[in-house]
mmCIF file of C-alpha atoms in Angstrom:
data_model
loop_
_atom_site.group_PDB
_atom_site.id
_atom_site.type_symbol
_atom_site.label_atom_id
_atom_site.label_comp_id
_atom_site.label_asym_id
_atom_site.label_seq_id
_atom_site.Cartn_x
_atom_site.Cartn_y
_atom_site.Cartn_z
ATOM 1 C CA UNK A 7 0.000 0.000 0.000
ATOM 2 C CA UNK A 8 1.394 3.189 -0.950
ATOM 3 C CA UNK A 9 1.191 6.227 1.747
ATOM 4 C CA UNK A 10 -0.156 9.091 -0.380
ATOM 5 C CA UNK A 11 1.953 12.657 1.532
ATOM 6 C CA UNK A 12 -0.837 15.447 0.063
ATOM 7 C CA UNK A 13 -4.373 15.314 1.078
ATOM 8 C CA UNK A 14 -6.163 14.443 -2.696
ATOM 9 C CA UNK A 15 -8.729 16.970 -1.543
ATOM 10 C CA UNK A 16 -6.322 19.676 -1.319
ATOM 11 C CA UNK A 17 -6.527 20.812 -5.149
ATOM 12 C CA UNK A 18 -10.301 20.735 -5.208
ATOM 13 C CA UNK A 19 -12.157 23.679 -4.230
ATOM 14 C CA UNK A 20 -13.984 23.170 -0.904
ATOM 15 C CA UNK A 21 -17.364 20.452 -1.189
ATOM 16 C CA UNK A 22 -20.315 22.528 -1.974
ATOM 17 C CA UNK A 23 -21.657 20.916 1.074
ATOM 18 C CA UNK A 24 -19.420 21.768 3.608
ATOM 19 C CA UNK A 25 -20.024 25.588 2.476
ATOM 20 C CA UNK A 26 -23.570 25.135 2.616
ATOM 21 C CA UNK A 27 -23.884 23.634 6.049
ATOM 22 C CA UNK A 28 -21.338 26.723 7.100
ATOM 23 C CA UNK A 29 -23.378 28.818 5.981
ATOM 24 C CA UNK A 30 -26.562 27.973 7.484
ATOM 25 C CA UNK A 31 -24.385 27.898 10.301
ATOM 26 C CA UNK A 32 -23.732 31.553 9.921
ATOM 27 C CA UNK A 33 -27.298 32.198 9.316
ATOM 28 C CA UNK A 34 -28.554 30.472 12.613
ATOM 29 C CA UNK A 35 -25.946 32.013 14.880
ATOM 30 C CA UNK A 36 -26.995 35.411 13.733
ATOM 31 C CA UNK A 37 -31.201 34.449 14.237
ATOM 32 C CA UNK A 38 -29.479 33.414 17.786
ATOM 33 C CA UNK A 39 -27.716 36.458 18.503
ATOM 34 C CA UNK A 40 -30.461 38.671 16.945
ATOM 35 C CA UNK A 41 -33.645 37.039 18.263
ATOM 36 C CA UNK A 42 -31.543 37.063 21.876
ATOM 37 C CA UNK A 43 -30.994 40.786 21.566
ATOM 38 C CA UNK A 44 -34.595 41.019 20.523
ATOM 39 C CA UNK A 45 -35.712 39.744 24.339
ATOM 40 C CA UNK A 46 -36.207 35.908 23.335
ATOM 41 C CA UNK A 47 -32.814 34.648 24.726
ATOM 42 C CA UNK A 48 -34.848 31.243 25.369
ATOM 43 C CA UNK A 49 -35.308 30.854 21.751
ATOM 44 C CA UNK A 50 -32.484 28.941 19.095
ATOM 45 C CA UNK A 51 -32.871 28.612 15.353
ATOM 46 C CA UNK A 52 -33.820 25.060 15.788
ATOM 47 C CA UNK A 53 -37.063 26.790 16.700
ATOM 48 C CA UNK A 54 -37.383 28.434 13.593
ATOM 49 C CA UNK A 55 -38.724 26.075 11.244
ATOM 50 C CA UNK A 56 -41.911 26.138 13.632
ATOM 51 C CA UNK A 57 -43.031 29.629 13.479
ATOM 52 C CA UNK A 58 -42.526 29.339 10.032
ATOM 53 C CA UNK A 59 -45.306 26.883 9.134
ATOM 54 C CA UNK A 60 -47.717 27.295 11.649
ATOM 55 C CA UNK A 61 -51.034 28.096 10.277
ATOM 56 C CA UNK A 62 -52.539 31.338 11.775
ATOM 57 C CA UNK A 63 -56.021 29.255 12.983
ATOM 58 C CA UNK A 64 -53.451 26.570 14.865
ATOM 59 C CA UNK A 65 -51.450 23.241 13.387
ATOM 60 C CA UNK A 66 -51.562 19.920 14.329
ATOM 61 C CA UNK A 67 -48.591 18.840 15.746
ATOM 62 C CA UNK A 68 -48.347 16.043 12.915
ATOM 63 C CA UNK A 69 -48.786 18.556 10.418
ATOM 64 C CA UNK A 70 -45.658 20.563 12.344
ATOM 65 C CA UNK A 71 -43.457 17.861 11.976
ATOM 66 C CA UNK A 72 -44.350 16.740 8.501
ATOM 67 C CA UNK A 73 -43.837 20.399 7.059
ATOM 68 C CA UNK A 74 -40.580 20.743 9.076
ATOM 69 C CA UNK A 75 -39.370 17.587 8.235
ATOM 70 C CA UNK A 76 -38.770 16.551 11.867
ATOM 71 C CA UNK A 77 -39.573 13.395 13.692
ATOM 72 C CA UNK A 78 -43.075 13.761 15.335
ATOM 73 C CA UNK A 79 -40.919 13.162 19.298
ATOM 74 C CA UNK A 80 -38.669 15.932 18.082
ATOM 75 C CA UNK A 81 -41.499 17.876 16.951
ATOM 76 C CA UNK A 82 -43.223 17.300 20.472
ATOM 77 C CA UNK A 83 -40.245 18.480 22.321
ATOM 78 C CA UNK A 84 -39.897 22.278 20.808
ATOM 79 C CA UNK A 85 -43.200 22.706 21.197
ATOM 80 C CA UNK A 86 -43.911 21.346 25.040
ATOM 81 C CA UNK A 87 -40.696 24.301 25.134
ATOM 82 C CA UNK A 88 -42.450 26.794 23.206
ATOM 83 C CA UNK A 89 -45.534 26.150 25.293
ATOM 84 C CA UNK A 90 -43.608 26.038 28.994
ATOM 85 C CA UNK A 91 -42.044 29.525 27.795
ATOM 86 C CA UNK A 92 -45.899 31.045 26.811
ATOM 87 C CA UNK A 93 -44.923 31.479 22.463
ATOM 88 C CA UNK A 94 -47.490 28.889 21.823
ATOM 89 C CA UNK A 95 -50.950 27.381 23.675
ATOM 90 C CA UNK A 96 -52.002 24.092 22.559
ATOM 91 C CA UNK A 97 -56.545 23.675 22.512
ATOM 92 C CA UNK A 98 -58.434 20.931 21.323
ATOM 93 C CA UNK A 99 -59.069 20.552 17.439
ATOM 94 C CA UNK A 100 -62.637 20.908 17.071
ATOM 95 C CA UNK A 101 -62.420 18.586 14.257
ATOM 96 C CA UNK A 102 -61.037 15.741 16.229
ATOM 97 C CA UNK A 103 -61.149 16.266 19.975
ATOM 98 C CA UNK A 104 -58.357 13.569 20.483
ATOM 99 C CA UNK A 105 -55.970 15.959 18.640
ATOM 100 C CA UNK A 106 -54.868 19.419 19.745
ATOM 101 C CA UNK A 107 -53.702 22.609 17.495
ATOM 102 C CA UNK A 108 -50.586 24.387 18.235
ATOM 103 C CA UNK A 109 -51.307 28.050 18.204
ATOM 104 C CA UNK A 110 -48.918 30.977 18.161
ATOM 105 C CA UNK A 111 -49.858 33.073 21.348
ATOM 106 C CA UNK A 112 -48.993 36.864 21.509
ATOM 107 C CA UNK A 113 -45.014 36.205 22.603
ATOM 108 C CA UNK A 114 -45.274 33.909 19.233
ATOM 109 C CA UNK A 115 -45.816 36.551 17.182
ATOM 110 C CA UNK A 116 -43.914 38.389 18.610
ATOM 111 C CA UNK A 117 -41.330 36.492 18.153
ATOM 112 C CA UNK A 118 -42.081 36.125 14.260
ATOM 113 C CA UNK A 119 -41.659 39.998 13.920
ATOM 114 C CA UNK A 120 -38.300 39.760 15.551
ATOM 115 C CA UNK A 121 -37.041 36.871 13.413
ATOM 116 C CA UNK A 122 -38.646 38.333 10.395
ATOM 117 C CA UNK A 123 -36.224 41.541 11.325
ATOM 118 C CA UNK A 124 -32.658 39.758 12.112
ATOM 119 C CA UNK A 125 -33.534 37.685 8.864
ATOM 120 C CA UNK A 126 -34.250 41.070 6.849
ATOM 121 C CA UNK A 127 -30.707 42.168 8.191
ATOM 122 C CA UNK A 128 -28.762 39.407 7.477
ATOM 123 C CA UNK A 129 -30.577 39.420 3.627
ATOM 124 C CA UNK A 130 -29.248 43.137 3.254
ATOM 125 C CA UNK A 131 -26.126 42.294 4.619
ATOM 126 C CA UNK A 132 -25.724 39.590 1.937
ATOM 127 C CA UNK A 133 -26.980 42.137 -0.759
ATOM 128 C CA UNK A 134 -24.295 44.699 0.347
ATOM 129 C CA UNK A 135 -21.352 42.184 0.187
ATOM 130 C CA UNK A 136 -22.893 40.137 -3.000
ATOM 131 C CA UNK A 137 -25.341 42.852 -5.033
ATOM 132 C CA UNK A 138 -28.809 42.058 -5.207
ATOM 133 C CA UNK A 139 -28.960 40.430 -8.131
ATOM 134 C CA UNK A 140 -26.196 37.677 -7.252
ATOM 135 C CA UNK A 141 -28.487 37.346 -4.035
ATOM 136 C CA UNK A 142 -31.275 36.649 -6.299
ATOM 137 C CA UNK A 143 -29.358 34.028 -8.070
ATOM 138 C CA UNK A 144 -28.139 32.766 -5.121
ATOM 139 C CA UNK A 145 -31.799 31.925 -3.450
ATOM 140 C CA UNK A 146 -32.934 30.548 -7.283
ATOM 141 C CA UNK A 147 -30.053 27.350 -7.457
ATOM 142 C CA UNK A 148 -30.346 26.822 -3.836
ATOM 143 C CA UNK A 149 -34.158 26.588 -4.583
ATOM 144 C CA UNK A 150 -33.136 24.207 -7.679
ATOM 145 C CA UNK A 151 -30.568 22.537 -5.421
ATOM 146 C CA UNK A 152 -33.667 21.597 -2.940
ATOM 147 C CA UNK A 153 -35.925 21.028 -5.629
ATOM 148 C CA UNK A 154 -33.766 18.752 -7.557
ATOM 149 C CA UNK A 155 -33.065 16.363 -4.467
ATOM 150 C CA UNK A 156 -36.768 15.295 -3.900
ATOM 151 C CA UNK A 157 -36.466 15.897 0.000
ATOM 152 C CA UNK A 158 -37.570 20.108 0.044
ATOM 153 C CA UNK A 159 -39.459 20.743 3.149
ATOM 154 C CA UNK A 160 -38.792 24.303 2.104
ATOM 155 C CA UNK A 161 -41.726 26.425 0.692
ATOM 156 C CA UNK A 162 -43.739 23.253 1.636
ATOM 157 C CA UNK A 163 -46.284 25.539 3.509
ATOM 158 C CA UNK A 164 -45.550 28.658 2.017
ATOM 159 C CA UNK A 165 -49.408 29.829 1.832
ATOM 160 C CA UNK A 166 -49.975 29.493 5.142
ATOM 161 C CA UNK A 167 -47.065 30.875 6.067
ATOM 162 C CA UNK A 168 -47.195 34.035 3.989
ATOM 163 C CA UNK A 169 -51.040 34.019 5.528
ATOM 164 C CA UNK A 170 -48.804 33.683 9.092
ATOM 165 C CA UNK A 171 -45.580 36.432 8.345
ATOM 166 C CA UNK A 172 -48.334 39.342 7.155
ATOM 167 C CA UNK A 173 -51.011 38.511 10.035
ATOM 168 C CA UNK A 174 -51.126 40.398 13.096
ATOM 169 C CA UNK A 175 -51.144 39.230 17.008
#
């Protein structure tokens, strides 16, 4: 066996993948730091993809999960946090009394207007350091990227969430 002294990676650029993941690491560490600033130092980006696809009227927790893309336990455990710290109040579904709808409570939206404003930010930030347009390109192949893999929870929901981002507390 022959002992190769140079890494064979070292004359590739870096894996598309590795920048991608370090950048949605950069992304989530500034939604930390900015929803923190913005009072909600209980919150983390792994909360995110939650007040992002609740419906306005109140999701099943089932419905959560599948839109997020998360494992209905996981799912279960954000929420029994967002509920102990008062963003969201669980009632019965009138259309099935066994289940119960996730709602966002006042703090919830609350919350949404202060992510909606660090993510705003960080999107003019990007269109400073990369113009606009390349920003626009950027968010189109990502979107293909997601697309093209079969396995988008992204944009899943995006009615309801539009319906969620413009309504009010």
């Amino acid at each position: 066996m022959v002992k190769r002294l140079t890494n064979p990676l070292s004359n590739r650029p870096p894996p598309l993948g590795n920048l991608l993941a370090a950048a949605s690491r950069t992304l989530a560490a500034e939604l930390d730091a900015g929803i923190a600033a913005a009072g909600f130092a209980d919150l983390r980006a792994a909360h995110a993809p939650i007040f992002q696809v609740i419906d306005p009227a109140g999701s099943r927790m089932t419905e959560l999960a599948a839109r997020t893309g998360m494992t209905k336990q996981a799912m279960g455990e954000l929420v029994r946090h967002l509920e102990k710290h008062g963003y969201v109040a669980l009632t019965p579904d009138e259309a099935d009394r066994r289940a119960r709808l996730v709602h966002l409570t006042d703090s919830g939206w609350a919350v949404v207007d202060a992510g909606l404003g660090v993510v705003g930010k960080f999107d003019e930030l990007l269109d400073r350091a990369l113009g606009s347009d390349n920003v626009t390109q950027l968010r189109n192949t990502l979107l293909a990227i997601i697309g093209g893999t079969g396995s988008s929870h992204i944009g899943d929901h995006r009615e309801s969430t539009d319906v969620m981002i413009t309504g009010g507390s």
